[in-house]
Coordinates of C-alpha atoms (C1' of nucleotides) in Angstrom, one line a residue:
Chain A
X1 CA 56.9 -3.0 30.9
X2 CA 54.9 -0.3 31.0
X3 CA 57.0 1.6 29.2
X4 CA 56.7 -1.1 26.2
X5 CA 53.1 -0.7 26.2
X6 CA 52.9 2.9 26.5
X7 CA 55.5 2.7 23.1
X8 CA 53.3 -0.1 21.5
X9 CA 50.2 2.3 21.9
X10 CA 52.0 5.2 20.9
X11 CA 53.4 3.6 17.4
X12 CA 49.6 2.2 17.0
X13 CA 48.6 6.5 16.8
X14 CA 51.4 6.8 14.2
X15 CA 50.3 3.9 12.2
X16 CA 53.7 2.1 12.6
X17 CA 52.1 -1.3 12.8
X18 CA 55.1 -3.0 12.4
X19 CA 57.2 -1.6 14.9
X20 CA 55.1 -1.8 17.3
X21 CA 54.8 -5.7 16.6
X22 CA 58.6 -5.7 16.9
X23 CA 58.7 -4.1 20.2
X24 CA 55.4 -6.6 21.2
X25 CA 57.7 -10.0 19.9
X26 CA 60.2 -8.9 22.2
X27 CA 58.1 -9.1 25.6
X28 CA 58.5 -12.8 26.6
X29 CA 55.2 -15.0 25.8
X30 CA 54.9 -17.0 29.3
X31 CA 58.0 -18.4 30.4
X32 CA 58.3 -21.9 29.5
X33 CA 60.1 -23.7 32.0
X34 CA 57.8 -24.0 34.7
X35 CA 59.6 -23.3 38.0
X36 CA 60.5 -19.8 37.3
X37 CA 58.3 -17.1 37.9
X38 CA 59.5 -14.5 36.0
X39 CA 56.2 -12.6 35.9
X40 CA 57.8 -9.0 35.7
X41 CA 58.1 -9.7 32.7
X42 CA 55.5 -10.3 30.8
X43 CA 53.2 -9.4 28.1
X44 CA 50.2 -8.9 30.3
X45 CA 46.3 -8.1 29.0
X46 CA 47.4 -4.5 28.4
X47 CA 50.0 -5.6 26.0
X48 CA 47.9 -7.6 23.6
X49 CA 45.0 -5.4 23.7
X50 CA 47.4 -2.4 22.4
X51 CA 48.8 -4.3 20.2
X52 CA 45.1 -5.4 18.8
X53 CA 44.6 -1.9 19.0
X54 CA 47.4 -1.0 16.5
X55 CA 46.0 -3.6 13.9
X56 CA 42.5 -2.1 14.2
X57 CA 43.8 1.0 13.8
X58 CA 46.4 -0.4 11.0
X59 CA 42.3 -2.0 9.1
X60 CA 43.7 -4.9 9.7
X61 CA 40.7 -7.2 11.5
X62 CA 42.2 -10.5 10.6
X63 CA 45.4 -10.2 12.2
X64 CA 43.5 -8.2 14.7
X65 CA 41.3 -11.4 15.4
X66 CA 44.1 -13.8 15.3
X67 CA 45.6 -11.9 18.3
X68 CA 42.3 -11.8 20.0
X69 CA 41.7 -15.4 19.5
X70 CA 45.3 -16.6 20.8
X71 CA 44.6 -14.7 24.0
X72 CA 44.1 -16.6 27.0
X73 CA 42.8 -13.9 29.5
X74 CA 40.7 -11.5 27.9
X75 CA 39.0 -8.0 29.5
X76 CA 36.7 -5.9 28.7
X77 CA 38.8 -3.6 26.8
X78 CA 40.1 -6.7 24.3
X79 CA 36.3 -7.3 23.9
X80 CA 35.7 -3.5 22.6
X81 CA 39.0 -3.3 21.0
X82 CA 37.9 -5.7 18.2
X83 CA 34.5 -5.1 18.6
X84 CA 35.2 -1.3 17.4
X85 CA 37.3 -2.6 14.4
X86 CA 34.5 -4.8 13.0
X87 CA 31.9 -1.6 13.6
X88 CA 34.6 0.8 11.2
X89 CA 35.0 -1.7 8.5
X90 CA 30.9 -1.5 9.1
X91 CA 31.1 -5.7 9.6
X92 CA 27.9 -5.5 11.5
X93 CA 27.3 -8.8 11.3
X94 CA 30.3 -10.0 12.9
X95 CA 30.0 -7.2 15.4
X96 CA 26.5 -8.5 16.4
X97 CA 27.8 -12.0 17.2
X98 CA 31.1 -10.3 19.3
X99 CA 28.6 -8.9 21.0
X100 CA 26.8 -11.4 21.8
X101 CA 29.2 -13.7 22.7
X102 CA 30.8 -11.0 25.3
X103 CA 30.8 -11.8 29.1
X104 CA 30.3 -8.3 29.9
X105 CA 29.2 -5.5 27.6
X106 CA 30.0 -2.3 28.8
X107 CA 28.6 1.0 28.2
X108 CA 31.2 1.3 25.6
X109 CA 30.3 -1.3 23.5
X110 CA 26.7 -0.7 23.3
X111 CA 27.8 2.6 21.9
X112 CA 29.9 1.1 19.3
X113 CA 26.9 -0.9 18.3
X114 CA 24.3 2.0 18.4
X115 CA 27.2 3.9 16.4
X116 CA 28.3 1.3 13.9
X117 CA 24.2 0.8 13.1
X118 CA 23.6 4.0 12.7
X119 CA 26.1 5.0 10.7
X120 CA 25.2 2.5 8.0
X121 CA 21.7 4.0 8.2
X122 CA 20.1 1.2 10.1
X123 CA 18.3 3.9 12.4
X124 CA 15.7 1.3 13.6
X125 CA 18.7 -1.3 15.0
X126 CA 20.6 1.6 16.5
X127 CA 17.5 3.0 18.1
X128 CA 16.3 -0.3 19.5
X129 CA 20.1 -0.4 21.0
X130 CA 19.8 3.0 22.4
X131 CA 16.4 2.4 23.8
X132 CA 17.8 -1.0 25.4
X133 CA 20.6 -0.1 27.0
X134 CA 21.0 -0.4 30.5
X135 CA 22.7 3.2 31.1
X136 CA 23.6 5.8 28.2
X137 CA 25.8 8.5 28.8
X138 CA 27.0 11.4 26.8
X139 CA 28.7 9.4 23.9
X140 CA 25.6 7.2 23.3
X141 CA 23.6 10.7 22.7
X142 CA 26.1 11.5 20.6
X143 CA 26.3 8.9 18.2
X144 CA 22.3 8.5 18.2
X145 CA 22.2 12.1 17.2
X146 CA 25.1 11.9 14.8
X147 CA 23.1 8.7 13.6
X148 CA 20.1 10.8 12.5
X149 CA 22.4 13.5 10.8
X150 CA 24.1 10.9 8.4
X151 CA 20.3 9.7 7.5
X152 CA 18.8 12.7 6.9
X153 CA 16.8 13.1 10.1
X154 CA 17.7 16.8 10.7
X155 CA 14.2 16.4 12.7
X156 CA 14.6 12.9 14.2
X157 CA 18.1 14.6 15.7
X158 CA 17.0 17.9 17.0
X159 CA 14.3 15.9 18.2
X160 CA 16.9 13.9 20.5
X161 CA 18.7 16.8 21.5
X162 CA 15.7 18.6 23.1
X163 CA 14.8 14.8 24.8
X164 CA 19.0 15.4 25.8
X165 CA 18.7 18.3 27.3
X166 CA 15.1 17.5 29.1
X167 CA 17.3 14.2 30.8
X168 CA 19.7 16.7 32.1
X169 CA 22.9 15.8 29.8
X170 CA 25.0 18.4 29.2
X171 CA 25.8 18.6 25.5
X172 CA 29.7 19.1 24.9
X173 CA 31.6 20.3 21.7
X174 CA 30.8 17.1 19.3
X175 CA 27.0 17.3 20.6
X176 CA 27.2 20.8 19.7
X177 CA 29.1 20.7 16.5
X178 CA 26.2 18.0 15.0
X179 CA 23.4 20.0 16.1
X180 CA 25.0 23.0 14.6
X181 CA 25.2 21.2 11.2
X182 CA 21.7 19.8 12.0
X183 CA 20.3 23.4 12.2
X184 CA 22.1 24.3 8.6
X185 CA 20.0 21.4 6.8
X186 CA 16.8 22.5 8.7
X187 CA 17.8 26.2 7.6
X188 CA 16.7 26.6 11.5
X189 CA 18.3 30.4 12.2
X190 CA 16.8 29.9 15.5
X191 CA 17.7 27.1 16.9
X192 CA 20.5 27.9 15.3
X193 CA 21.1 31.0 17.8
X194 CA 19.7 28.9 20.6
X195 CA 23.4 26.3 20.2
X196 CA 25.2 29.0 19.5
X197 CA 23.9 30.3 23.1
X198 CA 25.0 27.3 24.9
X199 CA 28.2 27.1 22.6
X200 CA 29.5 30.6 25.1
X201 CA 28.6 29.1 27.8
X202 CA 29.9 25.2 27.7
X203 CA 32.9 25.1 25.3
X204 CA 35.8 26.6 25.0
X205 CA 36.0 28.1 21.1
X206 CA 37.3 26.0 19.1
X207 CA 37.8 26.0 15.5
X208 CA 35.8 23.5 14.4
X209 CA 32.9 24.7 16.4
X210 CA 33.4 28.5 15.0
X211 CA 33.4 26.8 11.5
X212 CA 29.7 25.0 12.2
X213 CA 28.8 28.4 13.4
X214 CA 29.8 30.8 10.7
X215 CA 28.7 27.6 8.3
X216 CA 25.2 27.9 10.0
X217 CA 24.7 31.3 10.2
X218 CA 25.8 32.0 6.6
X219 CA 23.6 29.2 5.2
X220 CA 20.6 30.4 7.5
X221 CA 20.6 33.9 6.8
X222 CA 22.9 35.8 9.2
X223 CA 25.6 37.0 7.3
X224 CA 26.1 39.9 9.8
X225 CA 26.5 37.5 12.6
X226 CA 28.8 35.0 10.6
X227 CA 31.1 37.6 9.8
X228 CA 31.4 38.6 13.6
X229 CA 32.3 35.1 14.9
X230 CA 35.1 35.0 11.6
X231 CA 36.3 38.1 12.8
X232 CA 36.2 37.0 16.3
X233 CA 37.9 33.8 15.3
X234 CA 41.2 35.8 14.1
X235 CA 41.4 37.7 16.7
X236 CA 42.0 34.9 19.0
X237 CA 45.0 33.8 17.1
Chain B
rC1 C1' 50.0 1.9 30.9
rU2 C1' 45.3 0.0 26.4
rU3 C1' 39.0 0.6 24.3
rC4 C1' 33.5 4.2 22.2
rU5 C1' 30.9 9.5 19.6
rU6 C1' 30.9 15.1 15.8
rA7 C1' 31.8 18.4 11.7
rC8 C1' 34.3 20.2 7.5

RNA sequence: CUUCUUAC
């Protein structure tokens, strides 16, 4: 069984909606005559909350919610799975009300909401999410940050990042890699220099991060410096 | 075994 749902996932990365479906039709429902217990075999929570997954994935909500709604024991994960795919169609509406109505929100889906408003440039709803939530870890930073950039805010979001560091997160690569652009819009050579500091000592290079760097340091005025991280950058392959 | 965030 696990195996099925490790496959059902797996065709969900590739897009194959409809193979994983096939694969889902064939794990038994609930066995219908009663006596038997056949429960080793049996699509279990895990199994419809890939498979909701793949249909998110898929931008399919509707089947996605029919799933959801023909479930008879639902987790936390179901909750999120369907409550991420209204935030990417940006359905915040629909998301508010999921979110509403869930049992148990997690600190995953107060990200998705802090993300979803953010990213359609409701700053003050994602903010009043961020500020609310009970505890925020390094994604929630994330996405308030990356919330700013898609607004504008290059000062509103390195404005967060110093409040980051001062609460003792430790920024990782996407932290990094929107600060990085965040310093290009402000033209900021400085605090440029001051990420790519803490870029050698907390990631490993990566070529997306090398990009925002040379991107940075080309646009801010250190064409000398750019040119040393390209060079560095081929060197490594 | 399944769910959240970055850039180009």
């Amino acid at each position: 069984l696990h195996a099925y749902n490790t496959l059902i996932a797996g065709y969900g990365q590739e897009g194959r909606v409809e193979d994983a479906r096939k694969l889902f039709d064939q794990i038994p429902c609930h066995s219908d005559c009663g006596k038997e217990s056949n429960q080793r075999f049996e699509r279990n929570v895990v199994s419809w909350n890939s498979m909701i997954m793949c249909y998110v994935k898929a931008g399919n909500i509707v089947a996605a919610r029919e799933l959801f709604d023909q479930m008879r024991e639902r987790d936390t994960f179901s909750w999120n799975t369907i409550l991420s795919g209204y935030v990417h169609i940006s359905d915040m509406e629909e998301a508010s009300s999921l979110f509403r109505e869930m049992p148990n929100p997690d600190t995953l889906s107060w990200n998705m909401m802090v993300s979803g408003f953010a990213q359609m440039g409701s700053l003050e709803l994602a903010c009043d999410f961020f500020d609310r939530m009970p505890q925020k870890n390094l994604v929630s930073w994330n996405s308030m940050i990356a919330g700013y950039e898609k607004n504008e805010d290059h000062k509103g979001a390195a404005k967060l990042f110093s409040q980051m560091l001062v609460e003792g997160q430790k920024p990782d690569r996407h932290t990094l890699s929107s600060i990085l652009t965040v310093s290009t819009g402000l033209v900021d050579l400085h605090l440029g220099m001051q990420i790519h500091q803490l870029v050698t000592k907390t990631v490993t290079p990566d070529v997306p991060i090398n990009n925002s760097l040379v991107t940075m340091y080309a646009r801010c005025g250190g064409i000398t410096e750019a040119r040393t991280i390209f060079d560095e950058m081929k060197m490594q392959k």
